[in-house]
mmCIF file of C-alpha atoms in Angstrom:
data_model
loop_
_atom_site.group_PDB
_atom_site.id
_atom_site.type_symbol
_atom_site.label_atom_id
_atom_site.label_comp_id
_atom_site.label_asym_id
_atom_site.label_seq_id
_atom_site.Cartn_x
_atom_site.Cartn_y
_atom_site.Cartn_z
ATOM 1 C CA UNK U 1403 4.615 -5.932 11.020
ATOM 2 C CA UNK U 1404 1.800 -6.843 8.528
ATOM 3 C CA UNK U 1405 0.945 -3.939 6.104
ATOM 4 C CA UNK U 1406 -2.266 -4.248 3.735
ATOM 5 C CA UNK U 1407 -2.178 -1.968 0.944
ATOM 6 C CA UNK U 1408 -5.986 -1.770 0.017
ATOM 7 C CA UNK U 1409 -8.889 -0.314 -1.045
ATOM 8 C CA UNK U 1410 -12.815 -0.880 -2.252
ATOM 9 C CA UNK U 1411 -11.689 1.418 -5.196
ATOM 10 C CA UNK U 1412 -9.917 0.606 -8.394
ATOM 11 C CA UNK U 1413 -7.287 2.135 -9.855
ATOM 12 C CA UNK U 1414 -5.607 4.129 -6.974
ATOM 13 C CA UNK U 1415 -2.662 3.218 -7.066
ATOM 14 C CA UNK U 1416 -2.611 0.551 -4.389
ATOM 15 C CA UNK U 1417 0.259 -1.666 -6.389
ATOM 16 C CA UNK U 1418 2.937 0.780 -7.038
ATOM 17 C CA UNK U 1419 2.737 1.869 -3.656
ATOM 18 C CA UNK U 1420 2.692 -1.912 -2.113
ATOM 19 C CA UNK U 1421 5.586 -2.799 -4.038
ATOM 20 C CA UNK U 1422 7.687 0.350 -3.263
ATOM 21 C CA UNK U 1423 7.019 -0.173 0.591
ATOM 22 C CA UNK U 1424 8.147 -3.619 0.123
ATOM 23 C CA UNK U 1425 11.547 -2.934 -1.515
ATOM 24 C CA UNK U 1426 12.588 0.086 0.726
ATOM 25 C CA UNK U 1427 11.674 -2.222 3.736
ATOM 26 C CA UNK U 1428 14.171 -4.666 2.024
ATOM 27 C CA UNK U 1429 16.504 -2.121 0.951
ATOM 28 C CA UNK U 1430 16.506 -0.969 4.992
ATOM 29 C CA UNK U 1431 17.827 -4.761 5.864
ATOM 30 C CA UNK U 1432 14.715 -6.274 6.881
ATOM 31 C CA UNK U 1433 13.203 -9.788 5.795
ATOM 32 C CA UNK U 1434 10.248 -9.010 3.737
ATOM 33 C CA UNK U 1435 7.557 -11.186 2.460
ATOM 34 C CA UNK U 1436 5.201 -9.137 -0.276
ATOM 35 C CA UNK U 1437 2.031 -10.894 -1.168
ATOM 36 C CA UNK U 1438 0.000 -9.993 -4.196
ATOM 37 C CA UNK U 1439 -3.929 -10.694 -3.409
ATOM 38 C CA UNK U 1440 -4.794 -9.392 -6.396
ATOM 39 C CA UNK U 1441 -6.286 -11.843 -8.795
ATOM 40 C CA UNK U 1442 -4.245 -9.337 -11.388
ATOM 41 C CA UNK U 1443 -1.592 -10.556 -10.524
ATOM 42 C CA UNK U 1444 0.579 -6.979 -10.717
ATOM 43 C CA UNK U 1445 2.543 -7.079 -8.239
ATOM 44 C CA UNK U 1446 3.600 -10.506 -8.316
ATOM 45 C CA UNK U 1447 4.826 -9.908 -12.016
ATOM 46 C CA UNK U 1448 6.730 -6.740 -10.713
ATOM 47 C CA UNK U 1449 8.573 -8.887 -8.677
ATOM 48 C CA UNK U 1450 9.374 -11.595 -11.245
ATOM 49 C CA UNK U 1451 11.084 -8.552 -13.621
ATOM 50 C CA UNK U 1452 12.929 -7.656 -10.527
ATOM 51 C CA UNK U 1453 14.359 -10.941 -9.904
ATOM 52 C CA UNK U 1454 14.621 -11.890 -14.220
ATOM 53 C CA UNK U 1455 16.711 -8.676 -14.066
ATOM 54 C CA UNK U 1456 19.039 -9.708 -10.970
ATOM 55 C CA UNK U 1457 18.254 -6.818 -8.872
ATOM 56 C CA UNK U 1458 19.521 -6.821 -5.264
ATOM 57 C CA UNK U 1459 17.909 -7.516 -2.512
ATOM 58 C CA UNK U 1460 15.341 -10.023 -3.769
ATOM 59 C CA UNK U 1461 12.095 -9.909 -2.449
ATOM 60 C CA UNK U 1462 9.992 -13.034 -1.655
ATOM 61 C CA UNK U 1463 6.270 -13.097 -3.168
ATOM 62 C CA UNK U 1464 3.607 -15.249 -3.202
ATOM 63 C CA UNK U 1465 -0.116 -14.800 -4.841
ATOM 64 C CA UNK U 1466 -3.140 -15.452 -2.824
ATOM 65 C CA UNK U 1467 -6.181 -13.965 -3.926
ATOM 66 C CA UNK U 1468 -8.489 -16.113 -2.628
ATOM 67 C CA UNK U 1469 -9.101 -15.397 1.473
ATOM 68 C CA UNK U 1470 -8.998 -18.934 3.232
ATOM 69 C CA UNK U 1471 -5.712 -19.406 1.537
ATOM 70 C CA UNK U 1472 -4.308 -15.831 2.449
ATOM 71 C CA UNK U 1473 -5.133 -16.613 5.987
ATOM 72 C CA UNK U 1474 -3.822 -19.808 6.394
ATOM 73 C CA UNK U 1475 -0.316 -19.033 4.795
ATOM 74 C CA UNK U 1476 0.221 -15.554 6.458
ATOM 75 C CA UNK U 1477 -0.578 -17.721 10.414
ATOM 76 C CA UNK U 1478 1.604 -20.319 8.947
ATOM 77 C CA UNK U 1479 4.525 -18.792 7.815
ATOM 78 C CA UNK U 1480 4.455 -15.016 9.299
ATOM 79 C CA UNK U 1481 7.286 -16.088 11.747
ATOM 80 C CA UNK U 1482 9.895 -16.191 8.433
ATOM 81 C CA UNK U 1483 9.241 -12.624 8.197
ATOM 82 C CA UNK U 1484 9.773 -9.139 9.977
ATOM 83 C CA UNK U 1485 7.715 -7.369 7.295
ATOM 84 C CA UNK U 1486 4.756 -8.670 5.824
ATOM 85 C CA UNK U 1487 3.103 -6.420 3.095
ATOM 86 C CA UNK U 1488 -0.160 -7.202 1.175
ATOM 87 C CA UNK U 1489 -1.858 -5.754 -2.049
ATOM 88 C CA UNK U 1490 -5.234 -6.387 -1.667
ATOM 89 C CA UNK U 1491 -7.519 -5.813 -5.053
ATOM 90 C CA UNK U 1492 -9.463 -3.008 -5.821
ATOM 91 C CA UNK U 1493 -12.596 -4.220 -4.532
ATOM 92 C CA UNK U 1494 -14.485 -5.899 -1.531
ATOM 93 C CA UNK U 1495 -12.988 -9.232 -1.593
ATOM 94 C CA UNK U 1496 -12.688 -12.403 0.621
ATOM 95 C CA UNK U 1497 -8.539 -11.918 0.258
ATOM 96 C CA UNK U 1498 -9.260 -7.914 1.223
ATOM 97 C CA UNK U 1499 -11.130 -8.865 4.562
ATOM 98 C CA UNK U 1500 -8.563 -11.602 5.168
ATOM 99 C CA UNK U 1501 -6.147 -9.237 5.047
ATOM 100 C CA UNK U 1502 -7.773 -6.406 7.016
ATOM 101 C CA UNK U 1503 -8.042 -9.751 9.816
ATOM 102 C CA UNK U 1504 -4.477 -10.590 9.938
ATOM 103 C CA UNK U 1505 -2.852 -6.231 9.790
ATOM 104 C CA UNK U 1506 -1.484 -4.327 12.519
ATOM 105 C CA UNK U 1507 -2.056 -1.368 9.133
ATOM 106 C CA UNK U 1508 -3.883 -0.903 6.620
ATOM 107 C CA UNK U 1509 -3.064 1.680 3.806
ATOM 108 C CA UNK U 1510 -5.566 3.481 2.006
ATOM 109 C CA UNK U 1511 -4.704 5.172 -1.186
ATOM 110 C CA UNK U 1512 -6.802 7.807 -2.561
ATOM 111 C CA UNK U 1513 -6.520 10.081 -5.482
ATOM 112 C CA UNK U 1514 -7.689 13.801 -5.077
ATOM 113 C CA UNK U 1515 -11.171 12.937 -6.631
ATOM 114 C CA UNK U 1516 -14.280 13.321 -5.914
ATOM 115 C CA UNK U 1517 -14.995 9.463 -5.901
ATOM 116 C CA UNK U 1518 -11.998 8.394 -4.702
ATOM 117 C CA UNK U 1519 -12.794 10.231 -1.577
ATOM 118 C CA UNK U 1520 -16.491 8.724 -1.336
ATOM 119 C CA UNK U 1521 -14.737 5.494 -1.509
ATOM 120 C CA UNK U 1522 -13.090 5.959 1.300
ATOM 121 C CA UNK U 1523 -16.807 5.029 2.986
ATOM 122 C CA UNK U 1524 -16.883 1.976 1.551
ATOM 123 C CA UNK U 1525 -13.397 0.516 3.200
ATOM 124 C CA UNK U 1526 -14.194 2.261 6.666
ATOM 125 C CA UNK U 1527 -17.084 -0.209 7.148
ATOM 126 C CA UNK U 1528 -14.764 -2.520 6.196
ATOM 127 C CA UNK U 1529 -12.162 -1.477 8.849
ATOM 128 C CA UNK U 1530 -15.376 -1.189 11.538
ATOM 129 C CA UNK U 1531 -15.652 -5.287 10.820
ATOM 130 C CA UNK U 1532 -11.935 -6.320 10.951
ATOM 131 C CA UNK U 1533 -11.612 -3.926 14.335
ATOM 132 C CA UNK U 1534 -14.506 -6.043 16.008
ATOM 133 C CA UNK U 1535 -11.814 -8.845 15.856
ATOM 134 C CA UNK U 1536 -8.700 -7.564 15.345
ATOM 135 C CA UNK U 1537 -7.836 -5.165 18.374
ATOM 136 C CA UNK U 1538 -5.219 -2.085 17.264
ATOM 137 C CA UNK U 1539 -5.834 -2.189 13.207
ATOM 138 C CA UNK U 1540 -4.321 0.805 12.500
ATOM 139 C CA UNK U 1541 -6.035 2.561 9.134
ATOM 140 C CA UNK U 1542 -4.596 5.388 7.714
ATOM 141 C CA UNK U 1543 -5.251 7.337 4.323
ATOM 142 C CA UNK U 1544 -3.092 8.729 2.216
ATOM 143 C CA UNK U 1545 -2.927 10.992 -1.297
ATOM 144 C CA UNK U 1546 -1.494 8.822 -4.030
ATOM 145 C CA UNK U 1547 -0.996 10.559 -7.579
ATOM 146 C CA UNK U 1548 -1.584 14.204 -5.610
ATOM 147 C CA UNK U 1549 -1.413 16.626 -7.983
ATOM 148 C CA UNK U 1550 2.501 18.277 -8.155
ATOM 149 C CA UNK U 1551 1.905 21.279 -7.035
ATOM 150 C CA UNK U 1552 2.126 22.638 -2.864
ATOM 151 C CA UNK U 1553 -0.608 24.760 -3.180
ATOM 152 C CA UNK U 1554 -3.284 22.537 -5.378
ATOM 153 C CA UNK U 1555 -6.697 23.093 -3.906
ATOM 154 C CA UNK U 1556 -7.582 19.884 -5.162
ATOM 155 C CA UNK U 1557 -5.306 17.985 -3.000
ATOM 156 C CA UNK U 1558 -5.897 20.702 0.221
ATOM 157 C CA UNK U 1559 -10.055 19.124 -0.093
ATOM 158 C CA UNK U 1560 -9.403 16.033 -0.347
ATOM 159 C CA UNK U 1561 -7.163 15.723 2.462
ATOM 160 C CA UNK U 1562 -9.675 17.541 4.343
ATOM 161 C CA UNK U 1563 -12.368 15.316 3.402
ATOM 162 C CA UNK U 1564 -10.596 12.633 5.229
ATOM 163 C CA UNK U 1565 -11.767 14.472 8.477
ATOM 164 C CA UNK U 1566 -15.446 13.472 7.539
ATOM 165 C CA UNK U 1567 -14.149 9.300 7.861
ATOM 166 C CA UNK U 1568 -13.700 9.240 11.699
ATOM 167 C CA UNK U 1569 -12.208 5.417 10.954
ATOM 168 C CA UNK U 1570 -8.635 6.894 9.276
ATOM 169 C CA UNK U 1571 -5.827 8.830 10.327
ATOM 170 C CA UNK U 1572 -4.776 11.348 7.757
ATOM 171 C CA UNK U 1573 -1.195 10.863 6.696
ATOM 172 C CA UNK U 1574 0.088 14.175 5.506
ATOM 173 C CA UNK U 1575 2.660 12.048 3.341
ATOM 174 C CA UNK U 1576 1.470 12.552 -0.330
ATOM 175 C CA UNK U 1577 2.532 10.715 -2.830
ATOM 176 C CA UNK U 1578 2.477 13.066 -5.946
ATOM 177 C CA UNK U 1579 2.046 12.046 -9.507
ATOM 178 C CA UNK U 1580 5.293 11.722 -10.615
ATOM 179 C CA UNK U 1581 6.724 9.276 -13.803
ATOM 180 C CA UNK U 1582 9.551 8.172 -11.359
ATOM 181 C CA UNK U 1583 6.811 5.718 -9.100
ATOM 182 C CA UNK U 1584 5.326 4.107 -12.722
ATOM 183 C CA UNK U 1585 9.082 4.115 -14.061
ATOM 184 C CA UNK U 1586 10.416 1.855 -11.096
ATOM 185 C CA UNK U 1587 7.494 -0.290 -10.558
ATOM 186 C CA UNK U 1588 7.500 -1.103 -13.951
ATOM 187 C CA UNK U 1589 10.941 -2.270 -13.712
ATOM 188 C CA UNK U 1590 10.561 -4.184 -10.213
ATOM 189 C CA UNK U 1591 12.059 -1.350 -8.863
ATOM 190 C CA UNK U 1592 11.378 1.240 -5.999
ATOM 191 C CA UNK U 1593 12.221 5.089 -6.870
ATOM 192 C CA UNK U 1594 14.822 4.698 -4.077
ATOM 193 C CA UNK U 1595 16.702 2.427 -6.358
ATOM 194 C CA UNK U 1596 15.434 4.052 -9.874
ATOM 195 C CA UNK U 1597 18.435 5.863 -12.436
ATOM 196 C CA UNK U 1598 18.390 8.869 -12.846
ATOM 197 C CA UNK U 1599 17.049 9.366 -9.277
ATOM 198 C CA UNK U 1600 14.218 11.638 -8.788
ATOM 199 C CA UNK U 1601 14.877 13.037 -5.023
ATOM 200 C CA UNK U 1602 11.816 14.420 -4.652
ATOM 201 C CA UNK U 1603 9.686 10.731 -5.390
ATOM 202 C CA UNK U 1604 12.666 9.647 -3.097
ATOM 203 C CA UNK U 1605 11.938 12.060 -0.001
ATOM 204 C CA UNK U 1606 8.280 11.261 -0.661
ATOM 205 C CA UNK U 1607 8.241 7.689 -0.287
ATOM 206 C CA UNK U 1608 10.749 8.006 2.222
ATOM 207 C CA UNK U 1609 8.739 10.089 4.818
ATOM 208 C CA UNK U 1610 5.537 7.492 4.302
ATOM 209 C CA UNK U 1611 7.764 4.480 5.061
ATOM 210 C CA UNK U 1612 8.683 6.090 8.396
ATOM 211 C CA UNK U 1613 5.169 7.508 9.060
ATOM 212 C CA UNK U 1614 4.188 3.984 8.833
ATOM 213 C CA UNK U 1615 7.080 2.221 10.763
ATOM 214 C CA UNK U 1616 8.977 4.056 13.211
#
């Protein structure tokens, strides 16, 4: 399966979230390809601490930023691969469409802010485009750094704002703002594999793998 990890909007999240789907795919036995198309280069420098520390399994990664290249290396070598994920940059790129050209998902993160949500506009025209030529593209939302508590209103709104962007499904898998997700990424790590283990960041991540998957 090819998952894109993307959004119009900066600084969602879109990273930590790309490389902690990649290493619980990993940790779950599968062959998994992650492929930064960032022109940041985050993810891809996640991974190199990962493998600099000799953490277990090792993931493969590759940086493609640029869209012709992105497309011609995910045809070419997408057969190596069960599990294909890509973090696409903040912003309307040629590696973003690309991307949205080759998924079978793409995975918006929003925060629970006002313009995170009116983002989410931006990326459904997007999604419109890539679903003119790319029959099934799945798109699906979901809260990244939602605030802690069950009961925030904040989190309740946006989630229902979702309703108003007839081109997502609505996971009800938040992701809540928790130091465990920064700890492990910043260590090439996914919470699943992060000491002392935070069970909660666990059963979070967890539940949006197999929303996504199974």
């Amino acid at each position: 399966m090819i998952v894109t990890v993307g959004n119009t909007k900066g600084g969602v999240g879109k990273t930590t979230l790309a490389v902690n789907i990649a290493i619980a795919r990993a940790l779950a036995g599968r062959d998994v390809w992650l492929i930064d198309a960032d022109r940041q280069g985050t993810a891809q420098t996640a991974i190199s601490i990962r493998a600099d520390a000799g953490h277990a399994p090792g993931i493969a990664c590759a940086s493609y930023p640029d869209g012709p290249a992105l497309r011609a290396q995910v045809t070419q070598q997408q057969s190596k691969f069960q599990d294909i994920i890509i973090d696409a940059g903040g912003r309307d790129s040629s590696a973003l469409r690309a991307a949205l050209g080759l998924s079978d998902v793409i995975v918006v993160p929003f925060q629970p802010r006002s313009y995170d949500v009116w983002a989410l506009n931006d990326i459904a025209a997007l999604v419109d485009e890539a679903r003119s030529v790319r029959d099934g593209l799945r798109a699906v939302a979901v809260l990244n750094c939602a605030d802690p508590g069950e009961t925030s209103t904040d989190n309740a709104d946006a989630a229902a704002a979702v309703a108003d962007v007839p081109q997502f499904e609505y996971l009800p898998t938040a992701i809540r703002r928790r130091k465990a997700f920064a700890n492990a990424a910043g260590a090439g790590l996914s919470v699943l594999e992060l000491k002392p283990q935070d069970k909660k960041a666990m059963a979070e991540l967890d539940a949006l793998v197999s929303a996504l998957f199974e």
